[in-house]
mmCIF file of C-alpha atoms in Angstrom:
data_model
loop_
_atom_site.group_PDB
_atom_site.id
_atom_site.type_symbol
_atom_site.label_atom_id
_atom_site.label_comp_id
_atom_site.label_asym_id
_atom_site.label_seq_id
_atom_site.Cartn_x
_atom_site.Cartn_y
_atom_site.Cartn_z
ATOM 1 C CA UNK A 69 -32.871 46.017 49.859
ATOM 2 C CA UNK A 70 -31.548 49.387 51.085
ATOM 3 C CA UNK A 71 -30.057 47.650 54.136
ATOM 4 C CA UNK A 72 -28.189 45.214 51.877
ATOM 5 C CA UNK A 73 -27.015 48.125 49.760
ATOM 6 C CA UNK A 74 -25.553 49.726 52.891
ATOM 7 C CA UNK A 75 -23.751 46.484 53.802
ATOM 8 C CA UNK A 76 -22.167 46.352 50.335
ATOM 9 C CA UNK A 77 -21.034 49.989 50.603
ATOM 10 C CA UNK A 78 -19.276 49.168 53.889
ATOM 11 C CA UNK A 79 -17.619 46.160 52.233
ATOM 12 C CA UNK A 80 -16.480 48.420 49.387
ATOM 13 C CA UNK A 81 -14.707 50.906 51.641
ATOM 14 C CA UNK A 82 -13.533 48.204 54.054
ATOM 15 C CA UNK A 83 -14.965 49.522 57.311
ATOM 16 C CA UNK A 84 -18.155 50.283 59.214
ATOM 17 C CA UNK A 85 -19.769 53.670 58.637
ATOM 18 C CA UNK A 86 -20.374 55.089 62.103
ATOM 19 C CA UNK A 87 -19.377 58.771 62.060
ATOM 20 C CA UNK A 88 -19.028 61.921 59.959
ATOM 21 C CA UNK A 89 -15.502 61.036 58.845
ATOM 22 C CA UNK A 90 -16.696 57.669 57.457
ATOM 23 C CA UNK A 91 -19.455 59.443 55.531
ATOM 24 C CA UNK A 92 -16.982 61.936 54.073
ATOM 25 C CA UNK A 93 -14.800 58.990 53.002
ATOM 26 C CA UNK A 94 -17.721 57.399 51.143
ATOM 27 C CA UNK A 95 -18.598 60.709 49.479
ATOM 28 C CA UNK A 96 -14.979 61.158 48.370
ATOM 29 C CA UNK A 97 -14.726 57.538 47.127
ATOM 30 C CA UNK A 98 -17.864 57.931 45.015
ATOM 31 C CA UNK A 99 -16.511 61.106 43.414
ATOM 32 C CA UNK A 100 -13.159 59.428 42.737
ATOM 33 C CA UNK A 101 -14.697 56.256 41.281
ATOM 34 C CA UNK A 102 -17.689 57.623 39.376
ATOM 35 C CA UNK A 103 -16.984 61.321 38.957
ATOM 36 C CA UNK A 104 -20.385 61.888 40.582
ATOM 37 C CA UNK A 105 -21.235 63.688 43.801
ATOM 38 C CA UNK A 106 -23.271 62.595 46.842
ATOM 39 C CA UNK A 107 -22.887 64.864 49.861
ATOM 40 C CA UNK A 108 -21.624 63.397 53.109
ATOM 41 C CA UNK A 109 -24.866 64.636 54.746
ATOM 42 C CA UNK A 110 -26.881 62.367 52.440
ATOM 43 C CA UNK A 111 -24.647 59.446 53.498
ATOM 44 C CA UNK A 112 -25.118 60.418 57.172
ATOM 45 C CA UNK A 113 -28.913 60.338 56.775
ATOM 46 C CA UNK A 114 -28.780 57.012 54.926
ATOM 47 C CA UNK A 115 -26.759 55.344 57.683
ATOM 48 C CA UNK A 116 -28.772 56.892 60.524
ATOM 49 C CA UNK A 117 -25.936 59.026 61.864
ATOM 50 C CA UNK A 118 -28.262 61.987 61.268
ATOM 51 C CA UNK A 119 -32.076 61.546 61.374
ATOM 52 C CA UNK A 120 -32.941 59.017 58.682
ATOM 53 C CA UNK A 121 -34.447 60.297 55.423
ATOM 54 C CA UNK A 122 -35.498 57.899 52.699
ATOM 55 C CA UNK A 123 -32.982 58.203 49.829
ATOM 56 C CA UNK A 124 -34.259 59.328 46.422
ATOM 57 C CA UNK A 125 -33.955 57.365 43.168
ATOM 58 C CA UNK A 126 -30.848 59.204 41.943
ATOM 59 C CA UNK A 127 -29.016 58.549 45.221
ATOM 60 C CA UNK A 128 -29.858 54.842 45.115
ATOM 61 C CA UNK A 129 -28.755 54.587 41.478
ATOM 62 C CA UNK A 130 -25.419 56.277 42.212
ATOM 63 C CA UNK A 131 -24.742 54.118 45.275
ATOM 64 C CA UNK A 132 -25.587 50.983 43.259
ATOM 65 C CA UNK A 133 -23.116 52.002 40.524
ATOM 66 C CA UNK A 134 -20.508 52.577 43.237
ATOM 67 C CA UNK A 135 -20.657 48.902 44.249
ATOM 68 C CA UNK A 136 -20.618 47.617 40.679
ATOM 69 C CA UNK A 137 -24.221 47.529 39.446
ATOM 70 C CA UNK A 138 -25.776 49.475 36.548
ATOM 71 C CA UNK A 139 -28.406 51.082 38.754
ATOM 72 C CA UNK A 140 -30.592 50.317 41.792
ATOM 73 C CA UNK A 141 -32.972 48.179 39.747
ATOM 74 C CA UNK A 142 -30.028 46.072 38.557
ATOM 75 C CA UNK A 143 -28.891 45.747 42.174
ATOM 76 C CA UNK A 144 -32.336 44.512 43.316
ATOM 77 C CA UNK A 145 -32.611 42.094 40.392
ATOM 78 C CA UNK A 146 -29.150 40.521 40.613
ATOM 79 C CA UNK A 147 -27.829 40.919 44.152
ATOM 80 C CA UNK A 148 -29.213 37.642 45.508
ATOM 81 C CA UNK A 149 -27.984 35.706 42.481
ATOM 82 C CA UNK A 150 -24.472 37.117 42.793
ATOM 83 C CA UNK A 151 -24.414 36.408 46.528
ATOM 84 C CA UNK A 152 -25.495 32.833 45.895
ATOM 85 C CA UNK A 153 -22.836 32.448 43.186
ATOM 86 C CA UNK A 154 -20.150 33.757 45.562
ATOM 87 C CA UNK A 155 -21.285 31.372 48.283
ATOM 88 C CA UNK A 156 -21.216 28.352 45.960
ATOM 89 C CA UNK A 157 -17.842 29.381 44.539
ATOM 90 C CA UNK A 158 -16.401 29.548 48.065
ATOM 91 C CA UNK A 159 -17.970 26.173 48.839
ATOM 92 C CA UNK A 160 -16.341 24.455 45.868
ATOM 93 C CA UNK A 161 -12.961 26.069 46.594
ATOM 94 C CA UNK A 162 -13.013 24.878 50.216
ATOM 95 C CA UNK A 163 -14.152 21.414 49.138
ATOM 96 C CA UNK A 164 -11.274 21.228 46.656
ATOM 97 C CA UNK A 165 -8.808 22.399 49.304
ATOM 98 C CA UNK A 166 -10.379 20.006 51.854
ATOM 99 C CA UNK A 167 -10.540 22.966 54.228
ATOM 100 C CA UNK A 168 -13.027 21.571 56.750
ATOM 101 C CA UNK A 169 -12.648 24.476 59.156
ATOM 102 C CA UNK A 170 -13.634 27.023 56.498
ATOM 103 C CA UNK A 171 -16.575 24.860 55.381
ATOM 104 C CA UNK A 172 -17.898 24.836 58.958
ATOM 105 C CA UNK A 173 -17.501 28.619 59.179
ATOM 106 C CA UNK A 174 -19.221 28.979 55.819
ATOM 107 C CA UNK A 175 -22.247 27.049 57.111
ATOM 108 C CA UNK A 176 -22.456 29.244 60.203
ATOM 109 C CA UNK A 177 -22.203 32.502 58.248
ATOM 110 C CA UNK A 178 -24.567 31.317 55.507
ATOM 111 C CA UNK A 179 -27.261 30.548 58.069
ATOM 112 C CA UNK A 180 -27.031 34.112 59.405
ATOM 113 C CA UNK A 181 -27.105 36.010 56.132
ATOM 114 C CA UNK A 182 -28.242 33.848 53.238
ATOM 115 C CA UNK A 183 -31.913 33.627 52.333
ATOM 116 C CA UNK A 184 -31.616 30.298 50.513
ATOM 117 C CA UNK A 185 -29.787 28.422 53.263
ATOM 118 C CA UNK A 186 -31.733 25.226 52.554
ATOM 119 C CA UNK A 187 -30.548 25.236 48.913
ATOM 120 C CA UNK A 188 -26.949 25.885 49.952
ATOM 121 C CA UNK A 189 -26.869 23.192 52.654
ATOM 122 C CA UNK A 190 -28.461 20.641 50.319
ATOM 123 C CA UNK A 191 -25.810 21.183 47.630
ATOM 124 C CA UNK A 192 -23.031 21.023 50.224
ATOM 125 C CA UNK A 193 -24.248 17.832 51.921
ATOM 126 C CA UNK A 194 -24.876 16.070 48.605
ATOM 127 C CA UNK A 195 -21.324 16.918 47.516
ATOM 128 C CA UNK A 196 -19.938 15.591 50.803
ATOM 129 C CA UNK A 197 -21.979 12.378 50.583
ATOM 130 C CA UNK A 198 -20.697 11.754 47.052
ATOM 131 C CA UNK A 199 -17.149 12.243 48.361
ATOM 132 C CA UNK A 200 -17.966 10.102 51.436
ATOM 133 C CA UNK A 201 -16.844 12.834 53.849
ATOM 134 C CA UNK A 202 -19.070 11.481 56.588
ATOM 135 C CA UNK A 203 -17.106 12.856 59.545
ATOM 136 C CA UNK A 204 -17.504 16.376 58.188
ATOM 137 C CA UNK A 205 -21.232 15.836 57.501
ATOM 138 C CA UNK A 206 -21.597 14.623 61.073
ATOM 139 C CA UNK A 207 -19.798 17.738 62.342
ATOM 140 C CA UNK A 208 -22.048 20.014 60.244
ATOM 141 C CA UNK A 209 -25.237 18.382 61.508
ATOM 142 C CA UNK A 210 -24.001 18.758 65.087
ATOM 143 C CA UNK A 211 -24.043 22.543 64.655
ATOM 144 C CA UNK A 212 -26.847 24.463 66.347
ATOM 145 C CA UNK A 213 -27.600 25.992 62.929
ATOM 146 C CA UNK A 214 -28.772 22.549 61.759
ATOM 147 C CA UNK A 215 -31.340 21.962 64.488
ATOM 148 C CA UNK A 216 -34.741 20.863 63.217
ATOM 149 C CA UNK A 217 -36.417 23.840 64.897
ATOM 150 C CA UNK A 218 -34.377 26.285 62.781
ATOM 151 C CA UNK A 219 -36.181 25.264 59.577
ATOM 152 C CA UNK A 220 -39.729 25.784 58.400
ATOM 153 C CA UNK A 221 -41.740 22.813 57.131
ATOM 154 C CA UNK A 222 -41.232 23.578 53.433
ATOM 155 C CA UNK A 223 -37.448 23.899 53.781
ATOM 156 C CA UNK A 224 -37.297 20.723 55.845
ATOM 157 C CA UNK A 225 -39.161 18.716 53.200
ATOM 158 C CA UNK A 226 -36.894 20.161 50.493
ATOM 159 C CA UNK A 227 -33.724 19.218 52.397
ATOM 160 C CA UNK A 228 -35.087 15.797 53.360
ATOM 161 C CA UNK A 229 -36.175 14.881 49.839
ATOM 162 C CA UNK A 230 -33.062 16.239 48.124
ATOM 163 C CA UNK A 231 -30.619 14.407 50.397
ATOM 164 C CA UNK A 232 -32.900 11.401 50.926
ATOM 165 C CA UNK A 233 -33.021 10.695 47.177
ATOM 166 C CA UNK A 234 -29.228 10.417 47.118
ATOM 167 C CA UNK A 235 -29.270 7.998 50.061
ATOM 168 C CA UNK A 236 -31.931 6.001 48.251
ATOM 169 C CA UNK A 237 -29.698 5.798 45.193
ATOM 170 C CA UNK A 238 -26.716 4.679 47.279
ATOM 171 C CA UNK A 239 -28.891 2.314 49.357
ATOM 172 C CA UNK A 240 -26.836 2.935 52.477
ATOM 173 C CA UNK A 241 -26.479 5.353 55.386
ATOM 174 C CA UNK A 242 -23.191 5.892 57.186
ATOM 175 C CA UNK A 243 -23.136 4.690 60.814
ATOM 176 C CA UNK A 244 -22.071 8.097 62.139
ATOM 177 C CA UNK A 245 -25.105 9.732 60.535
ATOM 178 C CA UNK A 246 -27.439 7.012 61.788
ATOM 179 C CA UNK A 247 -26.788 8.302 65.319
ATOM 180 C CA UNK A 248 -26.819 12.051 64.592
ATOM 181 C CA UNK A 249 -30.014 13.536 66.037
ATOM 182 C CA UNK A 250 -30.166 16.550 63.716
ATOM 183 C CA UNK A 251 -29.535 14.343 60.683
ATOM 184 C CA UNK A 252 -32.276 11.957 61.801
ATOM 185 C CA UNK A 253 -34.751 14.795 62.340
ATOM 186 C CA UNK A 254 -33.904 16.549 59.075
ATOM 187 C CA UNK A 255 -33.506 13.549 56.755
ATOM 188 C CA UNK A 256 -34.801 10.292 58.228
ATOM 189 C CA UNK A 257 -38.091 11.711 59.537
ATOM 190 C CA UNK A 258 -38.641 13.914 56.470
ATOM 191 C CA UNK A 259 -37.811 11.424 53.729
ATOM 192 C CA UNK A 260 -39.932 8.420 54.696
ATOM 193 C CA UNK A 261 -38.885 5.990 51.986
ATOM 194 C CA UNK A 262 -41.884 3.700 51.491
ATOM 195 C CA UNK A 263 -40.178 2.075 48.506
ATOM 196 C CA UNK A 264 -37.236 0.817 50.576
ATOM 197 C CA UNK A 265 -38.711 -0.704 53.726
ATOM 198 C CA UNK A 266 -37.274 -4.059 52.632
ATOM 199 C CA UNK A 267 -33.834 -2.564 51.952
ATOM 200 C CA UNK A 268 -31.636 0.231 53.361
ATOM 201 C CA UNK A 269 -34.433 2.344 54.894
ATOM 202 C CA UNK A 270 -35.974 -0.667 56.645
ATOM 203 C CA UNK A 271 -32.572 -1.671 58.037
ATOM 204 C CA UNK A 272 -32.014 1.906 59.216
ATOM 205 C CA UNK A 273 -35.437 1.831 60.899
ATOM 206 C CA UNK A 274 -34.680 -1.432 62.697
ATOM 207 C CA UNK A 275 -31.331 -0.105 63.960
ATOM 208 C CA UNK A 276 -32.960 3.059 65.265
ATOM 209 C CA UNK A 277 -35.755 1.106 66.900
ATOM 210 C CA UNK A 278 -33.234 -0.977 68.815
ATOM 211 C CA UNK A 279 -31.051 1.971 69.839
ATOM 212 C CA UNK A 280 -34.011 4.096 71.079
ATOM 213 C CA UNK A 281 -32.340 7.398 70.159
ATOM 214 C CA UNK A 282 -35.294 9.594 71.174
ATOM 215 C CA UNK A 283 -38.838 8.842 72.308
ATOM 216 C CA UNK A 284 -40.353 10.295 69.133
ATOM 217 C CA UNK A 285 -38.057 8.268 66.873
ATOM 218 C CA UNK A 286 -38.798 5.140 68.891
ATOM 219 C CA UNK A 287 -42.545 5.671 68.397
ATOM 220 C CA UNK A 288 -42.025 6.475 64.713
ATOM 221 C CA UNK A 289 -39.890 3.380 64.039
ATOM 222 C CA UNK A 290 -42.301 1.134 65.943
ATOM 223 C CA UNK A 291 -45.182 2.256 63.721
ATOM 224 C CA UNK A 292 -43.102 1.989 60.546
ATOM 225 C CA UNK A 293 -41.897 -1.546 61.316
ATOM 226 C CA UNK A 294 -45.501 -2.668 61.856
ATOM 227 C CA UNK A 295 -46.388 -1.179 58.480
ATOM 228 C CA UNK A 296 -43.471 -3.077 56.954
ATOM 229 C CA UNK A 297 -44.829 -6.312 58.488
ATOM 230 C CA UNK A 298 -48.240 -5.581 56.985
ATOM 231 C CA UNK A 299 -46.761 -5.143 53.492
ATOM 232 C CA UNK A 300 -44.844 -8.398 53.935
ATOM 233 C CA UNK A 301 -48.035 -10.252 54.972
ATOM 234 C CA UNK A 302 -46.551 -10.923 58.409
ATOM 235 C CA UNK A 303 -48.313 -10.818 61.754
ATOM 236 C CA UNK A 304 -48.500 -7.332 63.245
ATOM 237 C CA UNK A 305 -48.038 -6.747 66.926
ATOM 238 C CA UNK A 306 -50.933 -4.692 68.292
ATOM 239 C CA UNK A 307 -50.277 -1.024 68.951
ATOM 240 C CA UNK A 308 -51.141 0.561 72.285
ATOM 241 C CA UNK A 309 -54.165 2.818 71.625
ATOM 242 C CA UNK A 310 -52.988 5.343 74.233
ATOM 243 C CA UNK A 311 -50.182 6.439 71.886
ATOM 244 C CA UNK A 312 -52.762 7.795 69.442
ATOM 245 C CA UNK A 313 -53.914 10.382 71.963
ATOM 246 C CA UNK A 314 -50.623 12.226 72.519
ATOM 247 C CA UNK A 315 -50.638 15.940 71.741
ATOM 248 C CA UNK A 316 -46.855 16.350 71.785
ATOM 249 C CA UNK A 317 -46.373 14.376 68.569
ATOM 250 C CA UNK A 318 -46.196 15.692 65.025
ATOM 251 C CA UNK A 319 -49.664 15.526 63.336
ATOM 252 C CA UNK A 320 -48.412 13.203 60.589
ATOM 253 C CA UNK A 321 -46.888 10.878 63.191
ATOM 254 C CA UNK A 322 -50.246 10.848 64.992
ATOM 255 C CA UNK A 323 -51.920 9.838 61.726
ATOM 256 C CA UNK A 324 -49.293 7.122 61.254
ATOM 257 C CA UNK A 325 -50.035 5.723 64.711
ATOM 258 C CA UNK A 326 -53.764 5.670 64.029
ATOM 259 C CA UNK A 327 -53.130 3.941 60.702
ATOM 260 C CA UNK A 328 -50.953 1.350 62.426
ATOM 261 C CA UNK A 329 -53.658 0.842 65.032
ATOM 262 C CA UNK A 330 -56.184 0.031 62.282
ATOM 263 C CA UNK A 331 -53.716 -2.307 60.561
ATOM 264 C CA UNK A 332 -52.952 -4.238 63.746
ATOM 265 C CA UNK A 333 -56.411 -4.304 65.356
ATOM 266 C CA UNK A 334 -59.138 -6.028 63.369
ATOM 267 C CA UNK A 335 -62.014 -6.214 65.839
ATOM 268 C CA UNK A 336 -62.556 -2.579 66.747
ATOM 269 C CA UNK A 337 -65.298 -0.025 66.388
ATOM 270 C CA UNK A 338 -63.705 2.132 63.666
ATOM 271 C CA UNK A 339 -66.285 4.892 63.881
ATOM 272 C CA UNK A 340 -65.848 5.203 67.638
ATOM 273 C CA UNK A 341 -62.042 5.384 67.356
ATOM 274 C CA UNK A 342 -62.163 7.975 64.550
ATOM 275 C CA UNK A 343 -64.647 10.146 66.434
ATOM 276 C CA UNK A 344 -62.517 10.068 69.581
ATOM 277 C CA UNK A 345 -59.356 10.810 67.577
ATOM 278 C CA UNK A 346 -61.002 13.724 65.779
ATOM 279 C CA UNK A 347 -62.373 15.168 69.018
ATOM 280 C CA UNK A 348 -58.991 14.868 70.749
ATOM 281 C CA UNK A 349 -56.787 16.371 68.024
ATOM 282 C CA UNK A 350 -59.025 18.444 65.775
ATOM 283 C CA UNK A 351 -61.901 19.799 67.816
ATOM 284 C CA UNK A 352 -60.433 23.316 68.056
ATOM 285 C CA UNK A 353 -58.062 23.525 65.083
ATOM 286 C CA UNK A 354 -58.438 21.505 61.890
ATOM 287 C CA UNK A 355 -55.451 20.152 59.917
ATOM 288 C CA UNK A 356 -55.563 17.424 57.279
ATOM 289 C CA UNK A 357 -52.070 16.402 58.422
ATOM 290 C CA UNK A 358 -53.825 14.407 61.163
ATOM 291 C CA UNK A 359 -55.379 12.272 58.407
ATOM 292 C CA UNK A 360 -52.373 12.069 56.072
ATOM 293 C CA UNK A 361 -51.337 8.428 56.597
ATOM 294 C CA UNK A 362 -54.967 7.333 56.674
ATOM 295 C CA UNK A 363 -55.346 8.304 53.011
ATOM 296 C CA UNK A 364 -53.052 5.423 52.062
ATOM 297 C CA UNK A 365 -54.107 2.994 54.799
ATOM 298 C CA UNK A 366 -57.808 3.246 53.949
ATOM 299 C CA UNK A 367 -57.001 2.410 50.309
ATOM 300 C CA UNK A 368 -54.870 -0.583 51.294
ATOM 301 C CA UNK A 369 -57.620 -1.894 53.582
ATOM 302 C CA UNK A 370 -60.405 -1.005 51.107
ATOM 303 C CA UNK A 371 -62.120 0.553 54.103
ATOM 304 C CA UNK A 372 -64.875 2.897 52.946
ATOM 305 C CA UNK A 373 -65.854 3.692 56.538
ATOM 306 C CA UNK A 374 -62.513 5.398 57.173
ATOM 307 C CA UNK A 375 -62.654 7.087 53.757
ATOM 308 C CA UNK A 376 -66.167 8.430 54.305
ATOM 309 C CA UNK A 377 -65.302 9.848 57.732
ATOM 310 C CA UNK A 378 -62.261 11.687 56.337
ATOM 311 C CA UNK A 379 -64.094 13.029 53.286
ATOM 312 C CA UNK A 380 -66.933 14.378 55.430
ATOM 313 C CA UNK A 381 -64.540 16.138 57.810
ATOM 314 C CA UNK A 382 -62.287 17.571 55.112
ATOM 315 C CA UNK A 383 -65.188 18.797 52.952
ATOM 316 C CA UNK A 384 -66.551 20.494 56.042
ATOM 317 C CA UNK A 385 -63.322 22.197 57.123
ATOM 318 C CA UNK A 386 -60.775 22.628 54.388
ATOM 319 C CA UNK A 387 -60.600 25.531 51.943
ATOM 320 C CA UNK A 388 -56.886 25.596 51.238
ATOM 321 C CA UNK A 389 -53.855 23.575 52.317
ATOM 322 C CA UNK A 390 -50.225 24.640 52.163
ATOM 323 C CA UNK A 391 -48.973 21.134 51.319
ATOM 324 C CA UNK A 392 -50.247 20.229 47.852
ATOM 325 C CA UNK A 393 -48.790 16.721 48.092
ATOM 326 C CA UNK A 394 -51.101 16.044 51.057
ATOM 327 C CA UNK A 395 -54.164 17.161 49.117
ATOM 328 C CA UNK A 396 -52.933 15.082 46.198
ATOM 329 C CA UNK A 397 -53.011 11.912 48.335
ATOM 330 C CA UNK A 398 -56.458 12.878 49.560
ATOM 331 C CA UNK A 399 -57.791 13.102 45.980
ATOM 332 C CA UNK A 400 -56.479 9.604 45.218
ATOM 333 C CA UNK A 401 -58.242 8.190 48.282
ATOM 334 C CA UNK A 402 -61.401 10.029 47.277
ATOM 335 C CA UNK A 403 -61.233 8.497 43.779
ATOM 336 C CA UNK A 404 -60.933 5.009 45.300
ATOM 337 C CA UNK A 405 -63.823 5.704 47.671
ATOM 338 C CA UNK A 406 -66.296 6.654 44.960
ATOM 339 C CA UNK A 407 -65.151 3.840 42.676
ATOM 340 C CA UNK A 408 -65.730 1.348 45.494
ATOM 341 C CA UNK A 409 -69.225 2.838 45.811
ATOM 342 C CA UNK A 410 -69.591 2.513 42.004
ATOM 343 C CA UNK A 411 -70.086 6.248 41.651
ATOM 344 C CA UNK A 412 -68.048 6.666 38.468
ATOM 345 C CA UNK A 413 -68.783 10.380 37.969
ATOM 346 C CA UNK A 414 -67.470 11.464 41.392
ATOM 347 C CA UNK A 415 -64.635 8.972 41.145
ATOM 348 C CA UNK A 416 -63.421 10.438 37.851
ATOM 349 C CA UNK A 417 -63.729 14.000 39.181
ATOM 350 C CA UNK A 418 -61.501 13.140 42.134
ATOM 351 C CA UNK A 419 -59.021 11.213 39.984
ATOM 352 C CA UNK A 420 -58.629 14.194 37.659
ATOM 353 C CA UNK A 421 -57.511 16.233 40.688
ATOM 354 C CA UNK A 422 -54.789 13.667 41.438
ATOM 355 C CA UNK A 423 -51.399 13.937 39.711
ATOM 356 C CA UNK A 424 -48.759 11.242 40.191
ATOM 357 C CA UNK A 425 -45.930 13.715 39.555
ATOM 358 C CA UNK A 426 -47.110 15.781 42.550
ATOM 359 C CA UNK A 427 -46.596 12.875 44.933
ATOM 360 C CA UNK A 428 -43.817 13.324 47.452
ATOM 361 C CA UNK A 429 -40.578 11.780 46.147
ATOM 362 C CA UNK A 430 -40.216 9.245 48.967
ATOM 363 C CA UNK A 431 -43.777 7.932 48.388
ATOM 364 C CA UNK A 432 -43.860 8.098 44.592
ATOM 365 C CA UNK A 433 -43.190 4.450 43.649
ATOM 366 C CA UNK A 434 -45.474 3.215 46.389
ATOM 367 C CA UNK A 435 -48.216 5.624 45.321
ATOM 368 C CA UNK A 436 -47.752 4.535 41.724
ATOM 369 C CA UNK A 437 -48.822 0.995 42.681
ATOM 370 C CA UNK A 438 -52.123 2.402 43.936
ATOM 371 C CA UNK A 439 -52.394 4.585 40.838
ATOM 372 C CA UNK A 440 -51.941 1.489 38.636
ATOM 373 C CA UNK A 441 -54.625 -0.443 40.553
ATOM 374 C CA UNK A 442 -57.107 2.344 39.901
ATOM 375 C CA UNK A 443 -56.009 2.753 36.284
ATOM 376 C CA UNK A 444 -56.276 -0.990 35.624
ATOM 377 C CA UNK A 445 -59.911 -1.113 36.679
ATOM 378 C CA UNK A 446 -60.622 2.157 34.890
ATOM 379 C CA UNK A 447 -59.316 0.972 31.531
ATOM 380 C CA UNK A 448 -61.639 -0.787 29.068
ATOM 381 C CA UNK A 449 -58.943 -1.476 26.493
ATOM 382 C CA UNK A 450 -57.455 -5.007 26.667
ATOM 383 C CA UNK A 451 -53.966 -3.996 25.478
ATOM 384 C CA UNK A 452 -53.898 -1.039 27.845
ATOM 385 C CA UNK A 453 -54.869 -3.264 30.792
ATOM 386 C CA UNK A 454 -52.133 -5.692 29.803
ATOM 387 C CA UNK A 455 -49.582 -2.882 29.773
ATOM 388 C CA UNK A 456 -50.750 -1.586 33.179
ATOM 389 C CA UNK A 457 -50.560 -5.085 34.669
ATOM 390 C CA UNK A 458 -47.009 -5.529 33.393
ATOM 391 C CA UNK A 459 -45.995 -2.198 34.910
ATOM 392 C CA UNK A 460 -47.642 -3.146 38.209
ATOM 393 C CA UNK A 461 -45.905 -6.554 38.302
ATOM 394 C CA UNK A 462 -42.505 -5.017 37.583
ATOM 395 C CA UNK A 463 -42.882 -2.371 40.271
ATOM 396 C CA UNK A 464 -44.277 -4.843 42.791
ATOM 397 C CA UNK A 465 -41.301 -7.156 42.189
ATOM 398 C CA UNK A 466 -38.910 -4.236 42.580
ATOM 399 C CA UNK A 467 -40.341 -3.197 45.963
ATOM 400 C CA UNK A 468 -40.659 -6.806 47.209
ATOM 401 C CA UNK A 469 -43.936 -6.332 49.089
ATOM 402 C CA UNK A 470 -45.970 -9.577 48.933
ATOM 403 C CA UNK A 471 -49.096 -7.593 49.830
ATOM 404 C CA UNK A 472 -49.183 -6.205 46.276
ATOM 405 C CA UNK A 473 -49.963 -9.505 44.609
ATOM 406 C CA UNK A 474 -51.470 -10.123 41.202
ATOM 407 C CA UNK A 475 -54.791 -11.034 42.834
ATOM 408 C CA UNK A 476 -54.795 -7.728 44.688
ATOM 409 C CA UNK A 477 -54.592 -5.881 41.390
ATOM 410 C CA UNK A 478 -57.132 -8.017 39.528
ATOM 411 C CA UNK A 479 -59.736 -8.236 42.271
ATOM 412 C CA UNK A 480 -59.433 -4.935 44.141
ATOM 413 C CA UNK A 481 -62.725 -3.488 42.898
ATOM 414 C CA UNK A 482 -64.598 -6.798 42.678
#
């Protein structure tokens, strides 16, 4: 925080501190403003003009009061909040003034200096979507600051979910944004809306599949459209197995391809395919991301062979995982597995680990259908089962996936 304190001191006096004269100016300004004294030599050491010496508590407190805080502790506690407030205030002023040039500059500067850039950009883009300023959104996402590689996984999921939920509510995506590579990488690939494959997200997927924007998006949309066909009880075109063994793809996309392969190929040796897949992708470095889509697919197919393979590998390798929503999906699959084996004790243990509210936003309604199937069989109370069935029917009708029929609910565990 000392470096940020130095930046604020320079802002206060209106110039960079690079020589003895600048340090004397700061010393004089402190005495004038606070009636307190810090020697110019102390300022020189702080700014590295003389050999650096760590400032003591009294010096830090005085410097913090000079820039408007009660003391150094107050500065550490409230600096980030005040910076964020200033940034948001500037954002709303420029939005009101429709000053697009300043908004672009704000994005560039915020990326360089602001720690919560993902929070800032999410608020800004949501505001612009609500105002339908799509040209400006397109311009922002064309900036190098908005490249997918500039964000970590957690920030990307946050941005994707926060903006994706608004698109879901509006049920439409502007044509300009449908062709913007950074927007597609940040939003479309992060917020995979399983609840809307028969509406706006499915239409978006079909458009992208036809336009072949990038190779990765083409592969992604191909897999997703086959999944959509499966949910609509339509014939699924077989997937080329060679795609599964591509190291350049995102682990979750690899798991999606394998899932699609199992959905579209009935007469295959599942154990052989899983073993080859595991050896190819996970022999040297384990990640449950390579199984992520299989958690759901194995439940849909009621395939205990896939479930058992995954459980054995994860129990052997995993101690902790950074994405709790991924583990959450795993626990649901595990609960289904043991219930299908009629092992009620292990099934209940796994189900207690699962929490519907921890499901990723874009999967939540879809996951809830699976949750209701499990809960329906688990319940012994007639009225409770009736209530669960009604909830399942309503949600199934909302999503319009014929796969989730009444028979599927009633007979899943029979």
